[in-house]
Amino acid sequence: MVAEQRGLCAYCMQTISPHGPLDYPAPQGNGGTRIEHFLPREDYAEDMYEWSNLLGACVGYYGRPGHWDETCDRAKKATLSPVHPCRFPPDVAALFTYRRAGTSSRLLLIESADAGGRAAIEVLNLNAQHLAERRREVQVRISREIAKQKDVRRQKSLLGSLLVAFTEPDARGTLPAFAPIGAQYVRRKLEALGGQR
């Protein structure tokens, strides 16, 4: 599952690993990737071991004991999400857009014009503060790298390289955390510079 999903949680797009957490503070005792049953086991026991029903998910909680902020399958519990992340043609990422909560905000919220997309955001708690902050950090890092470039030609070159990094798996077959968000932001920047690839 981790390999098929390019090392990203099926829901929030944080890095997952079969060997434990790689890129975020995790609760003590975190076992790494969780096996998520898209169709809840309680109601769909006959699909429990169907490969198409199994997804790799992050640990799904953040914070400290007694104050967990649950996301992804931990927030979903036995609720059936209206959007399957691997079955939406052609790309589930096309259902979602991102916007800052305000001009000075450290949060990047996920939104959807689609009713099913909005319901999935709610059920999976995808606008939890820690996720919104980490999504925004991806954009901030990209903006800082662009600002270091002296001219438009170098900015376009950098953005082209970043687009490859966010859309093509590395030598280990993985993508960086929140890759679809990075790719969407890079494409917007390229369009603004007149250099969409």
mmCIF file of C-alpha atoms in Angstrom:
data_model
loop_
_atom_site.group_PDB
_atom_site.id
_atom_site.type_symbol
_atom_site.label_atom_id
_atom_site.label_comp_id
_atom_site.label_asym_id
_atom_site.label_seq_id
_atom_site.Cartn_x
_atom_site.Cartn_y
_atom_site.Cartn_z
ATOM 1 C CA MET A 1 0.000 0.000 0.000
ATOM 2 C CA VAL A 2 2.770 2.427 0.911
ATOM 3 C CA ALA A 3 4.532 1.749 -2.400
ATOM 4 C CA GLU A 4 1.336 2.071 -4.469
ATOM 5 C CA GLN A 5 0.488 5.347 -2.748
ATOM 6 C CA ARG A 6 4.016 6.715 -3.315
ATOM 7 C CA GLY A 7 4.585 6.956 0.445
ATOM 8 C CA LEU A 8 1.631 9.283 1.107
ATOM 9 C CA CYS A 9 -1.399 8.857 3.354
ATOM 10 C CA ALA A 10 -4.434 8.131 1.189
ATOM 11 C CA TYR A 11 -6.326 10.981 2.846
ATOM 12 C CA CYS A 12 -4.173 13.820 4.181
ATOM 13 C CA MET A 13 -1.022 13.258 2.052
ATOM 14 C CA GLN A 14 1.432 13.195 4.944
ATOM 15 C CA THR A 15 4.368 10.833 4.558
ATOM 16 C CA ILE A 16 3.705 7.268 5.657
ATOM 17 C CA SER A 17 6.169 4.447 6.035
ATOM 18 C CA PRO A 18 5.860 0.770 6.858
ATOM 19 C CA HIS A 19 8.816 1.321 9.201
ATOM 20 C CA GLY A 20 7.404 4.176 11.264
ATOM 21 C CA PRO A 21 6.907 7.940 11.015
ATOM 22 C CA LEU A 22 9.266 9.925 8.793
ATOM 23 C CA ASP A 23 8.291 13.559 8.777
ATOM 24 C CA TYR A 24 6.102 14.681 11.644
ATOM 25 C CA PRO A 25 5.922 14.559 15.424
ATOM 26 C CA ALA A 26 3.963 11.465 16.314
ATOM 27 C CA PRO A 27 2.446 10.182 19.543
ATOM 28 C CA GLN A 28 4.545 7.790 21.577
ATOM 29 C CA GLY A 29 3.976 4.235 20.445
ATOM 30 C CA ASN A 30 3.178 5.226 16.861
ATOM 31 C CA GLY A 31 3.431 2.177 14.649
ATOM 32 C CA GLY A 32 3.703 4.068 11.355
ATOM 33 C CA THR A 33 1.215 3.297 8.609
ATOM 34 C CA ARG A 34 -2.263 2.106 9.508
ATOM 35 C CA ILE A 35 -4.274 -0.191 7.278
ATOM 36 C CA GLU A 36 -7.502 1.621 6.543
ATOM 37 C CA HIS A 37 -10.633 -0.212 5.409
ATOM 38 C CA PHE A 38 -12.455 2.229 3.131
ATOM 39 C CA LEU A 39 -15.687 0.262 3.536
ATOM 40 C CA PRO A 40 -15.990 -0.060 7.324
ATOM 41 C CA ARG A 41 -15.399 -3.596 8.614
ATOM 42 C CA GLU A 42 -18.439 -3.357 10.874
ATOM 43 C CA ASP A 43 -20.812 -3.056 7.906
ATOM 44 C CA TYR A 44 -18.829 -4.690 5.083
ATOM 45 C CA ALA A 45 -17.160 -7.735 6.641
ATOM 46 C CA GLU A 46 -17.153 -9.553 3.286
ATOM 47 C CA ASP A 47 -14.863 -6.817 1.847
ATOM 48 C CA MET A 48 -12.431 -6.781 4.768
ATOM 49 C CA TYR A 49 -9.551 -8.353 2.832
ATOM 50 C CA GLU A 50 -10.316 -7.003 -0.651
ATOM 51 C CA TRP A 51 -7.213 -5.190 -1.882
ATOM 52 C CA SER A 52 -9.337 -2.401 -3.400
ATOM 53 C CA ASN A 53 -10.812 -1.779 0.063
ATOM 54 C CA LEU A 54 -7.437 -1.378 1.799
ATOM 55 C CA LEU A 55 -5.602 1.929 1.990
ATOM 56 C CA GLY A 56 -2.438 3.089 3.718
ATOM 57 C CA ALA A 57 -3.183 5.875 6.179
ATOM 58 C CA CYS A 58 -1.154 7.953 8.612
ATOM 59 C CA VAL A 59 -1.500 7.338 12.350
ATOM 60 C CA GLY A 60 -4.420 9.767 12.277
ATOM 61 C CA TYR A 61 -3.802 11.682 15.451
ATOM 62 C CA TYR A 62 -1.597 14.508 16.647
ATOM 63 C CA GLY A 63 -0.965 16.244 19.946
ATOM 64 C CA ARG A 64 -0.606 14.814 23.413
ATOM 65 C CA PRO A 65 -2.523 12.173 25.375
ATOM 66 C CA GLY A 66 -6.024 13.357 26.175
ATOM 67 C CA HIS A 67 -5.804 16.156 23.599
ATOM 68 C CA TRP A 68 -5.497 14.277 20.319
ATOM 69 C CA ASP A 69 -6.618 15.951 17.134
ATOM 70 C CA GLU A 70 -7.902 12.961 15.151
ATOM 71 C CA THR A 71 -7.799 12.934 11.364
ATOM 72 C CA CYS A 72 -8.069 10.529 8.445
ATOM 73 C CA ASP A 73 -9.319 7.044 9.324
ATOM 74 C CA ARG A 74 -9.220 7.744 13.074
ATOM 75 C CA ALA A 75 -11.658 10.635 12.548
ATOM 76 C CA LYS A 76 -13.703 8.651 10.003
ATOM 77 C CA LYS A 77 -14.129 5.644 12.306
ATOM 78 C CA ALA A 78 -16.974 3.519 10.858
ATOM 79 C CA THR A 79 -18.388 6.312 8.686
ATOM 80 C CA LEU A 80 -18.409 5.699 4.954
ATOM 81 C CA SER A 81 -16.550 8.511 3.183
ATOM 82 C CA PRO A 82 -18.277 9.688 0.002
ATOM 83 C CA VAL A 83 -14.972 9.873 -1.920
ATOM 84 C CA HIS A 84 -12.576 6.965 -2.436
ATOM 85 C CA PRO A 85 -9.088 8.443 -2.954
ATOM 86 C CA CYS A 86 -8.100 5.826 -5.543
ATOM 87 C CA ARG A 87 -11.300 5.471 -7.557
ATOM 88 C CA PHE A 88 -12.124 9.004 -8.642
ATOM 89 C CA PRO A 89 -11.310 9.393 -12.327
ATOM 90 C CA PRO A 90 -8.940 10.718 -13.383
ATOM 91 C CA ASP A 91 -7.433 12.257 -10.231
ATOM 92 C CA VAL A 92 -9.045 12.766 -6.846
ATOM 93 C CA ALA A 93 -6.825 15.831 -6.284
ATOM 94 C CA ALA A 94 -8.880 17.623 -8.952
ATOM 95 C CA LEU A 95 -11.821 17.654 -6.497
ATOM 96 C CA PHE A 96 -9.976 19.871 -4.049
ATOM 97 C CA THR A 97 -8.554 23.381 -3.924
ATOM 98 C CA TYR A 98 -6.641 25.188 -1.214
ATOM 99 C CA ARG A 99 -6.899 28.694 0.225
ATOM 100 C CA ARG A 100 -5.277 30.571 3.040
ATOM 101 C CA ALA A 101 -7.561 31.244 5.981
ATOM 102 C CA GLY A 102 -6.537 34.946 5.745
ATOM 103 C CA THR A 103 -3.756 37.046 4.251
ATOM 104 C CA SER A 104 -1.550 36.634 7.318
ATOM 105 C CA SER A 105 -2.708 33.136 8.176
ATOM 106 C CA ARG A 106 -0.429 30.166 8.833
ATOM 107 C CA LEU A 107 -3.258 27.875 7.729
ATOM 108 C CA LEU A 108 -3.956 26.481 4.275
ATOM 109 C CA LEU A 109 -7.491 25.118 4.197
ATOM 110 C CA ILE A 110 -8.727 22.435 1.829
ATOM 111 C CA GLU A 111 -12.023 23.068 0.020
ATOM 112 C CA SER A 112 -14.199 21.424 -2.604
ATOM 113 C CA ALA A 113 -16.965 22.634 -4.928
ATOM 114 C CA ASP A 114 -18.234 19.029 -4.940
ATOM 115 C CA ALA A 115 -20.696 17.980 -2.206
ATOM 116 C CA GLY A 116 -18.927 14.622 -1.798
ATOM 117 C CA GLY A 117 -15.565 16.370 -1.522
ATOM 118 C CA ARG A 118 -16.878 18.716 1.176
ATOM 119 C CA ALA A 119 -18.346 15.773 3.101
ATOM 120 C CA ALA A 120 -15.030 13.898 2.877
ATOM 121 C CA ILE A 121 -13.146 16.931 4.247
ATOM 122 C CA GLU A 122 -15.530 17.014 7.190
ATOM 123 C CA VAL A 123 -15.580 13.259 7.885
ATOM 124 C CA LEU A 124 -11.779 12.990 7.707
ATOM 125 C CA ASN A 125 -11.138 16.270 9.598
ATOM 126 C CA LEU A 126 -8.737 17.382 6.858
ATOM 127 C CA ASN A 127 -8.747 21.000 8.037
ATOM 128 C CA ALA A 128 -7.325 20.105 11.442
ATOM 129 C CA GLN A 129 -4.933 22.847 12.483
ATOM 130 C CA HIS A 130 -1.763 20.752 12.314
ATOM 131 C CA LEU A 131 -2.574 19.638 8.751
ATOM 132 C CA ALA A 132 -3.515 23.160 7.614
ATOM 133 C CA GLU A 133 -0.260 24.508 9.081
ATOM 134 C CA ARG A 134 1.869 21.847 7.371
ATOM 135 C CA ARG A 135 0.159 22.427 4.022
ATOM 136 C CA ARG A 136 0.893 26.147 4.300
ATOM 137 C CA GLU A 137 4.557 25.405 5.149
ATOM 138 C CA VAL A 138 4.905 23.709 1.738
ATOM 139 C CA GLN A 139 3.833 26.928 0.002
ATOM 140 C CA VAL A 140 6.042 29.089 2.207
ATOM 141 C CA ARG A 141 9.117 26.969 1.416
ATOM 142 C CA ILE A 142 8.408 27.232 -2.323
ATOM 143 C CA SER A 143 7.926 31.014 -2.092
ATOM 144 C CA ARG A 144 11.211 31.417 -0.217
ATOM 145 C CA GLU A 145 13.076 29.406 -2.851
ATOM 146 C CA ILE A 146 11.553 31.515 -5.642
ATOM 147 C CA ALA A 147 12.530 34.727 -3.832
ATOM 148 C CA LYS A 148 16.186 33.617 -3.800
ATOM 149 C CA GLN A 149 16.274 33.548 -7.609
ATOM 150 C CA LYS A 150 17.554 36.732 -9.272
ATOM 151 C CA ASP A 151 15.508 36.703 -12.469
ATOM 152 C CA VAL A 152 12.414 35.229 -14.103
ATOM 153 C CA ARG A 153 14.398 32.701 -16.140
ATOM 154 C CA ARG A 154 15.896 31.202 -12.977
ATOM 155 C CA GLN A 155 12.525 31.262 -11.239
ATOM 156 C CA LYS A 156 10.968 29.322 -14.123
ATOM 157 C CA SER A 157 13.825 26.828 -14.053
ATOM 158 C CA LEU A 158 13.432 26.314 -10.306
ATOM 159 C CA LEU A 159 9.665 25.918 -10.628
ATOM 160 C CA GLY A 160 10.138 23.361 -13.417
ATOM 161 C CA SER A 161 12.443 21.342 -11.152
ATOM 162 C CA LEU A 162 10.009 21.602 -8.252
ATOM 163 C CA LEU A 163 7.132 20.452 -10.443
ATOM 164 C CA VAL A 164 9.098 17.322 -11.316
ATOM 165 C CA ALA A 165 9.910 16.744 -7.626
ATOM 166 C CA PHE A 166 6.229 17.028 -6.652
ATOM 167 C CA THR A 167 4.861 14.854 -9.485
ATOM 168 C CA GLU A 168 7.480 12.183 -10.203
ATOM 169 C CA PRO A 169 8.500 9.656 -7.543
ATOM 170 C CA ASP A 170 12.117 9.727 -6.364
ATOM 171 C CA ALA A 171 14.563 6.791 -6.515
ATOM 172 C CA ARG A 172 12.745 5.140 -3.581
ATOM 173 C CA GLY A 173 9.416 5.469 -5.416
ATOM 174 C CA THR A 174 8.040 8.119 -3.057
ATOM 175 C CA LEU A 175 6.724 11.654 -3.332
ATOM 176 C CA PRO A 176 7.299 14.412 -0.765
ATOM 177 C CA ALA A 177 4.650 15.055 1.872
ATOM 178 C CA PHE A 178 1.679 17.049 0.537
ATOM 179 C CA ALA A 179 2.978 16.617 -3.044
ATOM 180 C CA PRO A 180 -0.350 17.455 -4.779
ATOM 181 C CA ILE A 181 -0.504 20.748 -2.879
ATOM 182 C CA GLY A 182 3.062 21.607 -3.856
ATOM 183 C CA ALA A 183 2.373 20.691 -7.493
ATOM 184 C CA GLN A 184 -0.794 22.809 -7.610
ATOM 185 C CA TYR A 185 1.027 25.808 -6.112
ATOM 186 C CA VAL A 186 4.021 25.457 -8.468
ATOM 187 C CA ARG A 187 1.707 25.296 -11.489
ATOM 188 C CA ARG A 188 0.001 28.518 -10.357
ATOM 189 C CA LYS A 189 3.373 30.235 -10.001
ATOM 190 C CA LEU A 190 4.457 29.024 -13.429
ATOM 191 C CA GLU A 191 1.250 30.305 -14.995
ATOM 192 C CA ALA A 192 1.813 33.685 -13.330
ATOM 193 C CA LEU A 193 5.300 33.801 -14.891
ATOM 194 C CA GLY A 194 3.932 32.719 -18.287
ATOM 195 C CA GLY A 195 5.728 29.406 -18.273
ATOM 196 C CA GLN A 196 3.228 26.614 -17.640
ATOM 197 C CA ARG A 197 4.668 23.190 -18.512
#
